[in-house]
mmCIF file of C-alpha atoms in Angstrom:
data_model
loop_
_atom_site.group_PDB
_atom_site.id
_atom_site.type_symbol
_atom_site.label_atom_id
_atom_site.label_comp_id
_atom_site.label_asym_id
_atom_site.label_seq_id
_atom_site.Cartn_x
_atom_site.Cartn_y
_atom_site.Cartn_z
ATOM 1 C CA UNK A 258 0.000 0.000 0.000
ATOM 2 C CA UNK A 259 1.180 3.500 -0.765
ATOM 3 C CA UNK A 260 1.161 5.848 2.227
ATOM 4 C CA UNK A 261 1.157 9.630 1.947
ATOM 5 C CA UNK A 262 2.171 11.739 4.947
ATOM 6 C CA UNK A 263 0.128 14.955 4.942
ATOM 7 C CA UNK A 264 -0.093 17.892 7.324
ATOM 8 C CA UNK A 265 -3.751 18.710 7.893
ATOM 9 C CA UNK A 266 -3.325 21.556 10.319
ATOM 10 C CA UNK A 267 -0.368 23.810 11.046
ATOM 11 C CA UNK A 268 -0.311 25.324 14.543
ATOM 12 C CA UNK A 269 1.920 27.743 16.442
ATOM 13 C CA UNK A 270 1.139 27.294 20.150
ATOM 14 C CA UNK A 271 2.505 29.750 22.661
ATOM 15 C CA UNK A 272 5.996 28.740 23.722
ATOM 16 C CA UNK A 273 6.098 25.597 21.591
ATOM 17 C CA UNK A 274 7.209 26.606 18.103
ATOM 18 C CA UNK A 275 5.435 24.996 15.147
ATOM 19 C CA UNK A 276 3.272 21.874 15.231
ATOM 20 C CA UNK A 277 1.533 19.819 12.561
ATOM 21 C CA UNK A 278 -1.471 17.533 12.358
ATOM 22 C CA UNK A 279 0.198 14.461 10.879
ATOM 23 C CA UNK A 280 -2.355 12.429 8.904
ATOM 24 C CA UNK A 281 -1.781 9.240 6.935
ATOM 25 C CA UNK A 282 -3.481 8.908 3.563
ATOM 26 C CA UNK A 283 -3.299 5.295 2.448
ATOM 27 C CA UNK A 284 -3.995 3.985 -1.037
ATOM 28 C CA UNK A 285 -5.499 0.599 -0.203
ATOM 29 C CA UNK A 286 -6.848 -2.020 -2.608
ATOM 30 C CA UNK A 287 -10.483 -1.038 -2.060
ATOM 31 C CA UNK A 288 -10.137 2.736 -1.794
ATOM 32 C CA UNK A 289 -8.474 5.405 0.286
ATOM 33 C CA UNK A 290 -8.026 5.191 4.053
ATOM 34 C CA UNK A 291 -7.260 8.112 6.346
ATOM 35 C CA UNK A 292 -5.664 7.811 9.771
ATOM 36 C CA UNK A 293 -7.146 10.874 11.538
ATOM 37 C CA UNK A 294 -8.236 13.932 9.545
ATOM 38 C CA UNK A 295 -6.767 17.002 11.209
ATOM 39 C CA UNK A 296 -8.820 20.150 10.659
ATOM 40 C CA UNK A 297 -11.602 20.191 8.089
ATOM 41 C CA UNK A 298 -13.055 22.810 5.797
ATOM 42 C CA UNK A 299 -15.797 23.628 8.297
ATOM 43 C CA UNK A 300 -13.151 24.362 10.944
ATOM 44 C CA UNK A 301 -11.518 26.785 8.540
ATOM 45 C CA UNK A 302 -14.828 28.529 7.880
ATOM 46 C CA UNK A 303 -15.901 28.513 11.541
ATOM 47 C CA UNK A 304 -12.853 28.344 13.834
ATOM 48 C CA UNK A 305 -15.111 28.341 16.906
ATOM 49 C CA UNK A 306 -15.720 24.641 16.200
ATOM 50 C CA UNK A 307 -12.264 23.980 17.618
ATOM 51 C CA UNK A 308 -13.158 25.431 21.012
ATOM 52 C CA UNK A 309 -11.938 28.721 22.513
ATOM 53 C CA UNK A 310 -9.170 27.453 24.820
ATOM 54 C CA UNK A 311 -7.447 25.240 22.279
ATOM 55 C CA UNK A 312 -7.915 27.796 19.534
ATOM 56 C CA UNK A 313 -6.082 30.557 21.394
ATOM 57 C CA UNK A 314 -3.414 28.276 22.883
ATOM 58 C CA UNK A 315 -2.589 26.317 19.718
ATOM 59 C CA UNK A 316 -3.249 29.133 17.223
ATOM 60 C CA UNK A 317 -4.120 26.955 14.206
ATOM 61 C CA UNK A 318 -3.653 28.431 10.751
ATOM 62 C CA UNK A 319 -7.049 27.103 9.557
ATOM 63 C CA UNK A 320 -5.737 26.991 5.995
ATOM 64 C CA UNK A 321 -8.350 25.244 3.861
ATOM 65 C CA UNK A 322 -5.601 24.047 1.495
ATOM 66 C CA UNK A 323 -4.255 21.915 4.349
ATOM 67 C CA UNK A 324 -7.561 20.135 4.908
ATOM 68 C CA UNK A 325 -7.545 16.423 4.126
ATOM 69 C CA UNK A 326 -10.247 16.732 1.480
ATOM 70 C CA UNK A 327 -8.303 19.381 -0.463
ATOM 71 C CA UNK A 328 -5.116 17.296 -0.285
ATOM 72 C CA UNK A 329 -6.999 14.208 -1.439
ATOM 73 C CA UNK A 330 -8.278 16.195 -4.412
ATOM 74 C CA UNK A 331 -4.805 17.621 -5.108
ATOM 75 C CA UNK A 332 -3.559 14.040 -5.533
ATOM 76 C CA UNK A 333 -6.203 13.450 -8.199
ATOM 77 C CA UNK A 334 -8.775 11.621 -6.077
ATOM 78 C CA UNK A 335 -12.354 12.446 -5.122
ATOM 79 C CA UNK A 336 -13.619 12.736 -1.568
ATOM 80 C CA UNK A 337 -15.841 9.706 -2.149
ATOM 81 C CA UNK A 338 -12.703 7.632 -2.770
ATOM 82 C CA UNK A 339 -12.068 7.854 0.996
ATOM 83 C CA UNK A 340 -13.901 4.738 2.195
ATOM 84 C CA UNK A 341 -12.527 4.500 5.736
ATOM 85 C CA UNK A 342 -11.216 6.849 8.429
ATOM 86 C CA UNK A 343 -9.399 5.346 11.418
ATOM 87 C CA UNK A 344 -9.346 7.730 14.375
ATOM 88 C CA UNK A 345 -6.766 7.664 17.149
ATOM 89 C CA UNK A 346 -9.246 9.585 19.323
ATOM 90 C CA UNK A 347 -11.964 12.222 19.109
ATOM 91 C CA UNK A 348 -10.193 15.452 20.078
ATOM 92 C CA UNK A 349 -11.205 18.184 17.651
ATOM 93 C CA UNK A 350 -7.811 18.521 15.951
ATOM 94 C CA UNK A 351 -8.005 14.841 14.966
ATOM 95 C CA UNK A 352 -11.574 14.576 13.637
ATOM 96 C CA UNK A 353 -12.320 18.064 12.326
ATOM 97 C CA UNK A 354 -12.396 16.737 8.772
ATOM 98 C CA UNK A 355 -14.930 13.940 9.323
ATOM 99 C CA UNK A 356 -17.753 16.028 7.867
ATOM 100 C CA UNK A 357 -15.798 16.415 4.606
ATOM 101 C CA UNK A 358 -16.130 12.636 4.063
ATOM 102 C CA UNK A 359 -19.757 11.900 5.041
ATOM 103 C CA UNK A 360 -19.849 8.538 3.248
ATOM 104 C CA UNK A 361 -16.749 7.098 4.905
ATOM 105 C CA UNK A 362 -16.872 4.543 7.694
ATOM 106 C CA UNK A 363 -15.268 5.946 10.854
ATOM 107 C CA UNK A 364 -13.398 3.374 12.923
ATOM 108 C CA UNK A 365 -13.024 4.229 16.613
ATOM 109 C CA UNK A 366 -12.757 2.463 19.949
ATOM 110 C CA UNK A 367 -15.985 1.968 21.878
ATOM 111 C CA UNK A 368 -14.347 3.543 24.932
ATOM 112 C CA UNK A 369 -13.667 6.728 22.979
ATOM 113 C CA UNK A 370 -17.252 6.944 21.746
ATOM 114 C CA UNK A 371 -18.488 6.446 25.303
ATOM 115 C CA UNK A 372 -16.339 9.279 26.644
ATOM 116 C CA UNK A 373 -16.750 11.711 23.755
ATOM 117 C CA UNK A 374 -20.413 11.266 22.853
ATOM 118 C CA UNK A 375 -22.145 9.875 25.921
ATOM 119 C CA UNK A 376 -20.316 10.998 29.038
ATOM 120 C CA UNK A 377 -22.269 13.573 31.084
ATOM 121 C CA UNK A 378 -19.114 14.684 32.950
ATOM 122 C CA UNK A 379 -18.390 18.399 32.583
ATOM 123 C CA UNK A 380 -14.681 17.957 31.659
ATOM 124 C CA UNK A 381 -15.713 15.668 28.794
ATOM 125 C CA UNK A 382 -18.392 18.087 27.631
ATOM 126 C CA UNK A 383 -15.758 20.837 27.559
ATOM 127 C CA UNK A 384 -13.071 18.721 25.894
ATOM 128 C CA UNK A 385 -15.075 17.212 23.053
ATOM 129 C CA UNK A 386 -16.892 19.199 20.368
ATOM 130 C CA UNK A 387 -20.246 17.735 19.347
ATOM 131 C CA UNK A 388 -20.201 19.862 16.185
ATOM 132 C CA UNK A 389 -17.547 17.501 14.834
ATOM 133 C CA UNK A 390 -20.038 14.625 14.533
ATOM 134 C CA UNK A 391 -23.288 16.567 14.038
ATOM 135 C CA UNK A 392 -23.432 15.277 10.452
ATOM 136 C CA UNK A 393 -23.984 11.733 11.729
ATOM 137 C CA UNK A 394 -20.860 9.779 10.699
ATOM 138 C CA UNK A 395 -21.015 6.029 10.066
ATOM 139 C CA UNK A 396 -19.252 4.781 13.203
ATOM 140 C CA UNK A 397 -17.682 1.345 13.509
ATOM 141 C CA UNK A 398 -16.839 0.740 17.172
ATOM 142 C CA UNK A 399 -14.231 -1.672 18.542
ATOM 143 C CA UNK A 400 -13.399 -3.255 21.847
ATOM 144 C CA UNK A 401 -9.705 -3.980 21.364
ATOM 145 C CA UNK A 402 -8.984 -7.181 23.245
ATOM 146 C CA UNK A 403 -7.093 -9.089 20.592
ATOM 147 C CA UNK A 404 -3.566 -10.396 20.377
ATOM 148 C CA UNK A 405 -0.358 -8.569 21.264
ATOM 149 C CA UNK A 406 1.509 -6.554 18.616
ATOM 150 C CA UNK A 407 5.233 -5.786 19.037
ATOM 151 C CA UNK A 408 4.997 -5.542 22.808
ATOM 152 C CA UNK A 409 1.597 -3.872 22.992
ATOM 153 C CA UNK A 410 -0.871 -5.983 24.952
ATOM 154 C CA UNK A 411 -4.072 -5.440 22.960
ATOM 155 C CA UNK A 412 -4.267 -5.086 19.194
ATOM 156 C CA UNK A 413 -6.845 -5.892 16.558
ATOM 157 C CA UNK A 414 -6.494 -6.247 12.816
ATOM 158 C CA UNK A 415 -9.083 -4.164 10.990
ATOM 159 C CA UNK A 416 -10.259 -6.878 8.627
ATOM 160 C CA UNK A 417 -13.313 -4.794 7.676
ATOM 161 C CA UNK A 418 -10.912 -2.477 5.856
ATOM 162 C CA UNK A 419 -8.442 -5.062 4.594
ATOM 163 C CA UNK A 420 -5.060 -6.533 5.484
ATOM 164 C CA UNK A 421 -2.336 -4.293 6.799
ATOM 165 C CA UNK A 422 -4.268 -2.169 9.308
ATOM 166 C CA UNK A 423 -3.950 -2.792 13.041
ATOM 167 C CA UNK A 424 -5.745 -0.942 15.856
ATOM 168 C CA UNK A 425 -3.726 -0.866 19.098
ATOM 169 C CA UNK A 426 -5.326 0.123 22.404
ATOM 170 C CA UNK A 427 -3.252 2.786 24.154
ATOM 171 C CA UNK A 428 -5.481 4.720 26.575
ATOM 172 C CA UNK A 429 -4.114 7.515 28.695
ATOM 173 C CA UNK A 430 -4.386 10.704 26.665
ATOM 174 C CA UNK A 431 -8.085 9.850 26.460
ATOM 175 C CA UNK A 432 -10.023 6.867 27.752
ATOM 176 C CA UNK A 433 -10.272 5.260 24.332
ATOM 177 C CA UNK A 434 -7.100 6.513 22.663
ATOM 178 C CA UNK A 435 -5.554 4.068 20.184
ATOM 179 C CA UNK A 436 -2.551 3.823 17.880
ATOM 180 C CA UNK A 437 -2.793 2.686 14.283
ATOM 181 C CA UNK A 438 -0.212 0.524 12.505
ATOM 182 C CA UNK A 439 -0.192 0.488 8.699
ATOM 183 C CA UNK A 440 1.740 -1.943 6.520
ATOM 184 C CA UNK A 441 3.454 0.229 3.902
ATOM 185 C CA UNK A 442 5.100 -2.748 2.217
ATOM 186 C CA UNK A 443 8.743 -2.176 3.090
ATOM 187 C CA UNK A 444 7.913 -1.354 6.713
ATOM 188 C CA UNK A 445 5.144 -0.724 9.208
ATOM 189 C CA UNK A 446 4.211 2.828 10.142
ATOM 190 C CA UNK A 447 3.004 3.158 13.712
ATOM 191 C CA UNK A 448 0.906 6.304 14.047
ATOM 192 C CA UNK A 449 0.856 6.864 17.797
ATOM 193 C CA UNK A 450 -1.615 9.749 17.745
ATOM 194 C CA UNK A 451 -1.228 11.739 20.960
ATOM 195 C CA UNK A 452 0.390 8.902 22.915
ATOM 196 C CA UNK A 453 3.362 11.269 22.867
ATOM 197 C CA UNK A 454 3.696 14.869 21.695
ATOM 198 C CA UNK A 455 7.336 15.391 20.733
ATOM 199 C CA UNK A 456 10.156 13.404 19.229
ATOM 200 C CA UNK A 457 12.358 13.962 22.267
ATOM 201 C CA UNK A 458 10.051 11.681 24.246
ATOM 202 C CA UNK A 459 11.405 8.674 22.339
ATOM 203 C CA UNK A 460 14.941 9.659 23.338
ATOM 204 C CA UNK A 461 13.719 10.340 26.891
ATOM 205 C CA UNK A 462 14.568 14.003 26.481
ATOM 206 C CA UNK A 463 11.476 16.110 25.716
ATOM 207 C CA UNK A 464 12.708 19.506 24.622
ATOM 208 C CA UNK A 465 9.628 21.769 24.761
ATOM 209 C CA UNK A 466 8.481 22.423 28.346
ATOM 210 C CA UNK A 467 5.174 23.992 27.223
ATOM 211 C CA UNK A 468 4.227 20.824 25.358
ATOM 212 C CA UNK A 469 5.260 18.613 28.261
ATOM 213 C CA UNK A 470 3.071 20.656 30.593
ATOM 214 C CA UNK A 471 0.135 20.598 28.177
ATOM 215 C CA UNK A 472 0.437 16.842 27.659
ATOM 216 C CA UNK A 473 0.160 16.310 31.406
ATOM 217 C CA UNK A 474 -2.699 18.794 31.771
ATOM 218 C CA UNK A 475 -4.949 17.149 29.181
ATOM 219 C CA UNK A 476 -4.158 13.523 30.043
ATOM 220 C CA UNK A 477 -7.128 11.445 31.099
ATOM 221 C CA UNK A 478 -4.743 9.220 33.063
ATOM 222 C CA UNK A 479 -1.184 10.460 33.626
ATOM 223 C CA UNK A 480 0.132 7.130 34.829
ATOM 224 C CA UNK A 481 -1.071 5.431 31.655
ATOM 225 C CA UNK A 482 0.550 8.192 29.591
ATOM 226 C CA UNK A 483 3.887 7.590 31.313
ATOM 227 C CA UNK A 484 3.526 3.820 30.886
ATOM 228 C CA UNK A 485 2.823 4.382 27.195
ATOM 229 C CA UNK A 486 5.950 6.519 26.911
ATOM 230 C CA UNK A 487 7.988 3.687 28.398
ATOM 231 C CA UNK A 488 6.598 1.161 25.928
ATOM 232 C CA UNK A 489 7.247 3.456 22.978
ATOM 233 C CA UNK A 490 10.772 4.270 24.179
ATOM 234 C CA UNK A 491 11.518 0.555 24.446
ATOM 235 C CA UNK A 492 10.217 -0.029 20.934
ATOM 236 C CA UNK A 493 12.226 2.920 19.618
ATOM 237 C CA UNK A 494 15.413 1.611 21.241
ATOM 238 C CA UNK A 495 15.067 -1.686 19.389
ATOM 239 C CA UNK A 496 15.595 0.308 16.186
ATOM 240 C CA UNK A 497 13.693 -2.201 14.092
ATOM 241 C CA UNK A 498 14.369 -1.453 10.403
ATOM 242 C CA UNK A 499 10.842 -2.399 9.354
ATOM 243 C CA UNK A 500 9.112 0.032 11.732
ATOM 244 C CA UNK A 501 8.667 3.811 11.732
ATOM 245 C CA UNK A 502 7.094 5.535 14.743
ATOM 246 C CA UNK A 503 5.331 8.868 14.248
ATOM 247 C CA UNK A 504 2.928 10.930 16.307
ATOM 248 C CA UNK A 505 0.330 13.539 15.478
ATOM 249 C CA UNK A 506 2.005 16.852 16.146
ATOM 250 C CA UNK A 507 5.794 16.631 16.027
ATOM 251 C CA UNK A 508 7.120 18.430 12.904
ATOM 252 C CA UNK A 509 10.508 16.675 12.981
ATOM 253 C CA UNK A 510 9.006 13.193 12.787
ATOM 254 C CA UNK A 511 6.604 14.420 10.110
ATOM 255 C CA UNK A 512 9.396 15.775 7.906
ATOM 256 C CA UNK A 513 11.472 12.621 8.435
ATOM 257 C CA UNK A 514 8.523 10.496 7.334
ATOM 258 C CA UNK A 515 7.995 12.566 4.190
ATOM 259 C CA UNK A 516 11.697 12.464 3.351
ATOM 260 C CA UNK A 517 11.743 8.676 3.629
ATOM 261 C CA UNK A 518 9.282 8.162 0.776
#
């Protein structure tokens, strides 16, 4: 499968330099598959959809040319060619583009749906933006209790999409957060979502204090986040030639992934 690395949302948060919304666009046998969407065209037209706190802290560019649907079209495809969207979690900067692909199946953990859509808790009502799913997406929910994958305890192959897609449970940032592994042929790409925020985490030397503080502040479970860091550091240390680890917002890992194509 051919994998495109696309930035679907440039941001310049206070004290943290530049960030990206790293999205995978996969040319699979039965259509296109997105891993997350970044910001969508509706976010660009109505930035309030992102929420006031995150908007003024992260300072997104809201450039419609960066939206997943525009980048899909720039590659010569149509939005209806996107058959599946796999979401790491339901924070607004990861699912803002869902409405641009209303016919796609949206794959998500059941725990994430429960927290984002059904939880009455005030912190959840503040964190998640119901506008992002007001169009009524076609959700496919998963309880990930399958076999281990490269040291991760619970993984599940997404056979409904096709071979080469694995959902890996990694809660902590949110209750239902997951990573997504994609078989790119010569290697696997592990999209860790917000399981970590900056490349220095893998070297056990995070370099941006503002991001470290924000990661802790928004964690659903800080202990799980730290445990996830340890697992990812261990995997990174093994330096397996057939595995690339990326996350959602680190620009260095994003540029390295693009340069490796």
